[in-house]
Coordinates of N, CA, C and O in Angstrom, one line a residue:
X288 N 141.9 91.6 110.3 CA 141.7 91.5 112.2 C 142.2 91.1 112.2 O 142.8 89.8 112.1
X289 N 143.0 92.0 113.0 CA 143.5 91.5 114.2 C 142.9 90.8 115.0 O 142.3 91.7 115.8
X290 N 142.8 89.1 115.3 CA 142.0 89.3 117.0 C 142.2 89.2 118.0 O 142.0 89.6 119.3
X291 N 143.8 89.3 118.5 CA 144.7 89.7 119.2 C 144.1 91.1 119.9 O 144.6 91.6 120.6
X292 N 144.3 92.5 119.2 CA 144.1 93.5 119.0 C 145.3 94.4 117.7 O 145.6 93.5 116.9
X293 N 145.6 95.6 118.5 CA 146.3 96.4 117.5 C 147.5 96.4 117.7 O 148.0 95.6 118.7
X294 N 148.6 96.1 116.2 CA 150.2 96.1 116.9 C 150.8 95.0 115.6 O 149.6 94.7 115.1
X295 N 152.7 95.4 116.1 CA 153.1 93.7 115.1 C 152.9 92.7 115.5 O 152.0 92.4 116.6
X296 N 151.9 91.8 114.2 CA 151.5 90.6 113.9 C 153.1 89.7 114.6 O 154.2 90.4 114.6
X297 N 153.0 89.0 115.5 CA 153.6 87.8 116.2 C 153.2 86.6 115.9 O 151.6 86.5 115.9
X298 N 154.6 85.7 116.5 CA 154.1 83.9 116.1 C 152.5 83.3 116.9 O 152.6 84.3 117.8
X299 N 151.6 83.0 116.3 CA 150.7 82.8 117.4 C 149.2 83.8 116.8 O 148.4 83.3 117.4
X300 N 149.3 84.7 116.7 CA 148.6 85.6 116.1 C 147.5 84.5 115.3 O 148.0 84.7 114.1
X301 N 146.6 85.2 114.9 CA 145.2 84.9 114.2 C 144.5 86.2 113.5 O 144.5 87.2 114.0
X302 N 144.4 85.8 112.3 CA 143.8 87.1 110.9 C 143.1 87.0 110.4 O 143.4 85.8 109.7
X303 N 142.6 87.4 109.9 CA 141.2 87.2 109.2 C 141.8 88.2 107.7 O 142.1 89.2 107.4
X304 N 142.1 87.4 106.1 CA 142.4 87.5 105.6 C 140.9 88.2 104.5 O 139.7 87.3 105.1
X305 N 140.9 88.9 103.6 CA 139.5 89.1 102.8 C 140.0 88.6 101.5 O 140.8 89.8 101.3
X306 N 139.4 87.9 100.8 CA 139.9 87.6 99.2 C 138.9 87.7 98.4 O 137.5 87.6 98.9
X307 N 139.2 88.3 97.2 CA 138.7 88.5 95.9 C 139.1 88.0 94.3 O 139.7 88.3 94.6
X308 N 137.5 86.8 94.4 CA 138.2 87.1 92.5 C 136.8 87.5 92.0 O 135.9 86.2 91.9
X309 N 137.1 88.1 90.9 CA 135.9 88.6 90.2 C 134.6 89.2 91.0 O 134.9 90.4 91.6
X310 N 133.9 88.6 90.6 CA 132.5 89.1 91.5 C 132.4 88.3 92.8 O 131.8 88.1 93.6
X311 N 133.2 87.3 93.2 CA 133.0 86.1 94.7 C 134.2 87.4 95.6 O 135.7 87.0 95.1
X312 N 133.7 87.1 96.0 CA 134.3 86.9 97.7 C 134.5 85.6 98.9 O 133.5 85.9 98.8
X313 N 135.6 85.5 99.9 CA 135.4 84.5 100.5 C 137.0 85.3 101.5 O 137.2 86.3 101.3
X314 N 136.9 84.7 103.2 CA 137.1 85.0 104.1 C 138.1 84.3 104.5 O 137.9 82.9 104.1
X315 N 139.8 83.5 105.5 CA 140.0 83.2 105.3 C 140.7 83.5 107.1 O 141.2 84.8 107.3
X316 N 141.2 82.5 107.5 CA 141.6 82.5 109.3 C 143.1 82.5 109.0 O 143.5 81.1 108.4
X317 N 143.9 83.1 108.9 CA 145.1 82.5 108.7 C 145.9 82.5 110.3 O 145.7 83.3 111.1
X318 N 146.9 82.0 110.4 CA 148.0 82.0 112.0 C 149.6 82.4 110.8 O 150.0 81.4 110.8
X319 N 149.7 82.6 112.1 CA 151.8 83.8 111.8 C 152.0 82.6 112.0 O 152.6 81.9 113.1
X320 N 153.0 82.5 112.1 CA 154.4 81.1 112.2 C 155.9 81.6 111.9 O 156.1 81.0 112.8
X321 N 155.5 83.0 111.3 CA 157.1 83.1 111.3 C 157.0 84.6 111.8 O 156.1 85.7 110.3
X322 N 157.4 85.9 112.2 CA 157.5 87.3 112.2 C 158.9 87.9 113.1 O 159.0 87.4 114.4
X323 N 160.0 87.6 112.0 CA 161.0 88.3 112.1 C 161.4 89.7 111.2 O 161.1 90.3 109.8
X324 N 160.5 90.9 111.6 CA 160.3 92.8 111.5 C 161.1 92.5 110.1 O 163.1 91.7 111.0
X325 N 161.2 93.4 109.3 CA 162.3 92.9 108.1 C 163.2 91.5 107.7 O 164.6 92.5 106.9
X326 N 162.9 90.8 108.3 CA 163.5 89.5 107.4 C 161.8 88.7 106.7 O 162.6 88.4 105.7
X327 N 161.8 88.5 108.2 CA 160.7 86.8 107.8 C 158.6 87.4 108.3 O 159.2 87.8 109.6
X328 N 158.0 87.3 106.8 CA 157.1 87.2 107.7 C 156.1 85.5 107.0 O 156.6 85.5 105.3
X329 N 155.4 84.9 107.1 CA 154.9 84.0 107.1 C 153.5 84.1 108.0 O 153.8 83.5 109.0
X330 N 152.7 82.6 107.3 CA 151.6 82.6 108.0 C 150.5 81.5 107.6 O 151.3 81.3 106.3
X331 N 149.8 80.5 108.2 CA 149.1 79.3 106.7 C 147.8 79.4 107.5 O 147.2 80.2 108.1
X332 N 147.0 79.5 106.4 CA 145.8 79.8 105.6 C 145.1 78.6 106.3 O 145.6 77.4 105.6
X333 N 144.1 78.7 106.8 CA 144.2 77.0 107.9 C 142.9 77.1 108.2 O 141.2 76.1 108.5
X334 N 141.8 77.9 107.5 CA 140.0 78.4 107.5 C 139.6 79.4 106.4 O 140.4 79.8 105.8
X335 N 138.3 79.2 106.0 CA 137.9 79.4 104.4 C 136.3 79.6 104.7 O 136.2 78.2 105.5
X336 N 135.5 80.8 104.3 CA 134.5 80.8 104.2 C 133.9 81.3 103.8 O 134.6 82.5 103.1
X337 N 132.7 81.8 103.5 CA 132.7 83.2 102.1 C 131.8 84.7 103.9 O 132.5 85.2 102.8
X338 N 131.2 84.2 104.3 CA 130.8 85.0 105.2 C 132.1 85.4 106.2 O 132.4 86.5 106.9
X339 N 132.1 83.9 106.5 CA 133.0 84.1 108.3 C 133.9 82.9 107.7 O 133.7 81.9 107.0
X340 N 135.6 82.4 107.8 CA 136.6 81.3 107.8 C 135.6 80.8 108.7 O 136.1 80.6 109.7
X341 N 134.8 79.6 108.4 CA 134.6 78.9 109.5 C 134.9 77.0 109.2 O 135.5 76.7 110.5
X342 N 135.5 77.6 108.0 CA 135.7 75.3 107.9 C 137.2 75.5 107.8 O 137.7 75.8 107.3
X343 N 137.7 74.6 109.0 CA 138.6 74.7 109.8 C 139.3 73.6 107.9 O 139.6 71.8 108.6
X344 N 139.9 73.5 108.0 CA 141.3 73.1 106.8 C 142.8 73.4 106.4 O 142.3 74.7 106.3
X345 N 143.0 72.4 107.0 CA 145.6 73.9 106.5 C 144.0 74.4 104.5 O 144.2 73.3 103.9
X346 N 144.9 75.5 104.3 CA 145.0 75.3 102.1 C 146.1 75.8 102.1 O 145.9 75.2 101.5
X347 N 146.8 76.7 102.5 CA 148.2 76.9 101.5 C 148.8 78.0 102.2 O 148.5 77.9 104.1
X348 N 150.1 78.2 103.5 CA 150.9 78.7 103.5 C 151.6 80.3 102.2 O 151.9 79.6 101.3
X349 N 152.1 81.4 103.4 CA 152.8 82.3 102.8 C 154.0 82.1 103.1 O 154.1 82.6 104.3
X350 N 154.6 82.8 102.5 CA 155.5 83.4 103.3 C 156.2 84.8 102.6 O 157.1 85.0 101.9
X351 N 156.8 85.5 102.8 CA 157.9 87.2 102.4 C 159.4 86.6 103.1 O 158.8 86.9 104.7
X352 N 160.4 87.9 102.2 CA 161.2 86.4 102.8 C 162.1 88.4 102.2 O 161.2 88.8 101.1
X353 N 162.6 89.0 103.2 CA 162.6 90.9 102.6 C 164.6 90.3 103.1 O 165.6 90.2 103.9
X354 N 165.1 91.5 101.7 CA 166.8 90.8 101.6 C 167.6 92.2 101.5 O 166.7 92.4 100.3
X355 N 168.3 93.0 102.3 CA 168.7 94.3 101.3 C 169.5 93.7 100.7 O 170.5 93.3 99.8
X356 N 169.5 94.6 99.0 CA 170.1 94.9 98.9 C 170.6 96.7 98.3 O 169.6 97.4 98.6
X357 N 171.4 96.7 96.7 CA 171.1 98.3 96.8 C 170.3 98.6 95.8 O 169.9 98.3 95.5
X358 N 170.1 100.2 97.0 CA 169.3 100.3 96.5 C 167.7 100.8 97.0 O 166.6 100.3 96.5
X359 N 167.4 99.3 97.9 CA 166.3 98.6 98.2 C 166.3 97.4 99.1 O 167.9 96.7 99.5
X360 N 165.0 96.5 99.1 CA 165.5 95.2 99.4 C 164.7 94.7 98.7 O 163.4 94.7 98.2
X361 N 164.8 93.2 98.2 CA 165.1 92.5 97.8 C 163.3 91.6 98.4 O 163.7 91.3 99.7
X362 N 161.6 91.4 98.1 CA 160.8 91.0 98.3 C 160.4 89.4 98.2 O 160.3 89.6 96.5
X363 N 160.9 88.0 98.6 CA 160.3 86.7 98.1 C 159.2 86.4 98.3 O 158.9 86.1 99.9
X364 N 157.9 86.6 98.0 CA 156.9 86.3 98.4 C 157.1 84.1 98.1 O 156.7 83.6 96.7
X365 N 156.6 83.4 98.5 CA 156.8 81.9 98.3 C 155.0 81.2 98.8 O 154.3 81.7 100.4
X366 N 154.2 80.6 98.2 CA 152.6 80.2 98.6 C 153.2 78.2 98.5 O 154.0 78.4 97.6
X367 N 153.1 77.7 99.4 CA 152.8 76.2 99.8 C 152.0 76.2 99.6 O 150.9 75.9 100.5
X368 N 151.8 74.7 98.9 CA 150.1 74.5 98.9 C 149.9 73.2 100.7 O 150.9 72.0 100.1
X369 N 149.2 74.2 100.8 CA 148.6 72.3 102.7 C 147.9 71.8 102.8 O 146.9 70.9 102.8
X370 N 146.8 71.2 101.2 CA 146.0 70.4 101.3 C 146.1 69.2 101.3 O 144.8 68.5 101.8
X371 N 147.1 68.3 100.8 CA 147.2 67.6 101.1 C 146.2 66.5 100.0 O 146.3 65.1 100.7
X372 N 145.4 67.1 99.3 CA 144.7 66.1 98.9 C 145.8 64.9 97.7 O 147.0 65.1 96.7
X373 N 144.7 63.8 97.4 CA 144.9 63.3 95.7 C 145.2 64.5 95.1 O 144.9 64.9 94.5
X374 N 146.9 63.7 94.2 CA 146.9 64.9 92.7 C 145.5 65.2 91.9 O 145.5 66.1 92.0
X375 N 145.4 63.9 91.7 CA 144.0 63.5 90.4 C 142.6 64.2 90.9 O 141.9 65.4 90.3
X376 N 142.2 64.8 92.6 CA 141.3 64.7 93.4 C 141.5 67.0 92.8 O 140.8 67.8 92.4
X377 N 143.2 66.9 93.5 CA 143.6 68.8 93.4 C 143.3 69.2 91.8 O 143.3 69.9 91.7
X378 N 143.3 68.0 90.9 CA 143.8 68.5 89.6 C 142.5 69.2 88.9 O 142.6 69.9 88.3
X379 N 141.6 68.4 89.2 CA 140.1 68.3 89.1 C 140.0 69.7 89.4 O 139.2 70.0 88.7
X380 N 139.8 69.9 90.7 CA 139.8 70.7 91.3 C 140.5 72.3 90.7 O 139.7 73.0 90.4
X381 N 141.5 72.1 90.5 CA 142.4 73.1 90.0 C 142.0 74.2 89.2 O 141.6 75.0 88.2
X382 N 141.4 73.2 88.1 CA 141.3 73.1 86.5 C 139.9 74.0 86.9 O 140.1 74.8 86.4
X383 N 138.9 73.8 86.9 CA 137.4 74.7 88.1 C 137.6 75.5 88.3 O 137.3 76.3 87.9
X384 N 138.3 75.5 89.0 CA 138.4 77.0 90.0 C 139.2 78.2 89.5 O 138.9 79.6 89.9
X385 N 139.7 77.3 88.7 CA 140.9 78.3 88.1 C 140.9 78.9 86.7 O 141.5 79.3 86.2
X386 N 140.5 78.2 85.4 CA 140.3 78.5 84.3 C 141.2 77.3 83.9 O 140.9 77.8 82.9
X387 N 141.7 76.5 84.3 CA 142.3 75.8 83.5 C 143.6 75.4 83.9 O 144.0 74.6 82.7
X388 N 143.8 75.7 85.0 CA 145.2 75.6 85.3 C 145.2 75.6 86.4 O 144.8 74.8 87.6
X389 N 146.7 74.8 87.1 CA 146.6 74.6 88.6 C 147.2 75.6 89.4 O 147.4 76.8 88.5
X390 N 146.3 75.3 90.3 CA 146.9 76.6 91.3 C 147.6 76.9 91.4 O 148.7 78.2 91.7
X391 N 149.0 75.8 91.5 CA 150.8 76.5 91.3 C 150.7 77.2 90.4 O 151.5 79.0 90.2
X392 N 150.4 77.0 89.0 CA 149.7 78.3 87.3 C 149.5 79.8 88.5 O 149.9 80.5 87.7
X393 N 147.9 79.4 89.1 CA 147.1 80.5 89.3 C 147.9 81.0 90.2 O 148.5 83.2 90.0
X394 N 148.8 80.9 91.4 CA 149.3 81.4 92.7 C 150.6 82.2 91.7 O 150.6 83.0 92.1
X395 N 151.3 81.8 90.3 CA 152.1 82.6 90.1 C 152.0 84.1 89.7 O 152.3 84.8 89.9
X396 N 151.0 83.9 88.6 CA 149.9 85.9 88.0 C 150.0 86.1 89.8 O 150.0 87.7 90.3
X397 N 149.3 85.8 90.5 CA 149.0 86.3 92.0 C 149.9 87.2 92.7 O 149.9 88.5 93.0
X398 N 151.1 86.4 92.7 CA 152.1 86.2 93.2 C 153.2 87.8 93.1 O 153.1 88.9 93.5
X399 N 152.8 88.2 91.9 CA 153.5 88.8 90.9 C 152.3 90.2 90.6 O 153.4 91.0 91.7
X400 N 151.4 89.9 91.2 CA 150.4 91.3 91.3 C 150.5 91.7 92.7 O 150.5 93.1 93.5
X401 N 150.9 90.8 93.9 CA 151.4 91.3 95.1 C 152.7 91.8 95.6 O 152.4 93.1 95.7
X402 N 153.1 91.6 94.5 CA 154.5 91.9 95.0 C 154.8 93.5 93.3 O 155.4 94.3 94.8
X403 N 154.2 93.1 92.8 CA 154.0 94.8 93.1 C 153.0 95.7 93.2 O 153.7 96.7 92.8
X404 N 152.3 95.3 93.8 CA 151.3 96.3 94.4 C 152.1 96.6 95.4 O 151.9 97.5 95.7
X405 N 153.3 96.0 96.4 CA 153.7 95.8 97.8 C 154.6 96.7 96.8 O 155.5 98.0 97.3
X406 N 155.7 96.8 95.7 CA 156.3 98.1 95.3 C 155.8 99.2 95.1 O 156.5 100.4 96.1
X407 N 154.8 98.9 94.1 CA 154.1 100.3 94.0 C 153.3 101.4 95.7 O 154.1 102.6 95.9
X408 N 152.8 100.9 96.4 CA 153.1 101.3 97.5 C 153.5 101.7 98.2 O 153.9 103.2 98.3
X409 N 154.7 101.2 98.2 CA 156.4 101.8 99.4 C 157.2 103.0 98.9 O 156.8 103.2 99.7
X410 N 156.8 102.8 97.5 CA 157.5 104.3 96.4 C 156.2 105.1 97.2 O 157.1 105.9 96.3
X411 N 155.0 105.1 96.6 CA 154.2 106.2 97.0 C 154.5 106.8 98.1 O 154.3 108.0 98.8
X412 N 155.3 105.3 99.1 CA 155.2 106.2 100.7 C 156.0 106.8 101.6 O 156.1 106.7 102.1
X413 N 157.0 107.2 99.9 CA 158.3 107.6 100.9 C 158.6 108.9 100.0 O 157.6 109.3 99.3

């Protein structure tokens, strides 16, 4: 859901992301920080919530960099933790939320799945 309307996203646009893990679902409010078609797209997650993203706090940043390579495009996805919590607090929360891993370790699997889905979606679109 883009709050300004339809079309390509530009820096400053806000959109709501829908997330799921197991039977749990939550929403995030995201602000576009980079929008360079065919080169880079980035956004910061600035709020989250169960029904709607009402709790405003820095969460994370996501970036997708695209690079032309022989036979296609290489996409690199990067996750940056923006929580700013003390390591001890983040460690306890992360292990409880991810089943024993850090968020960085957990995000490695998420990034792999996202890139695989992107590859598969683009392969079927051509």
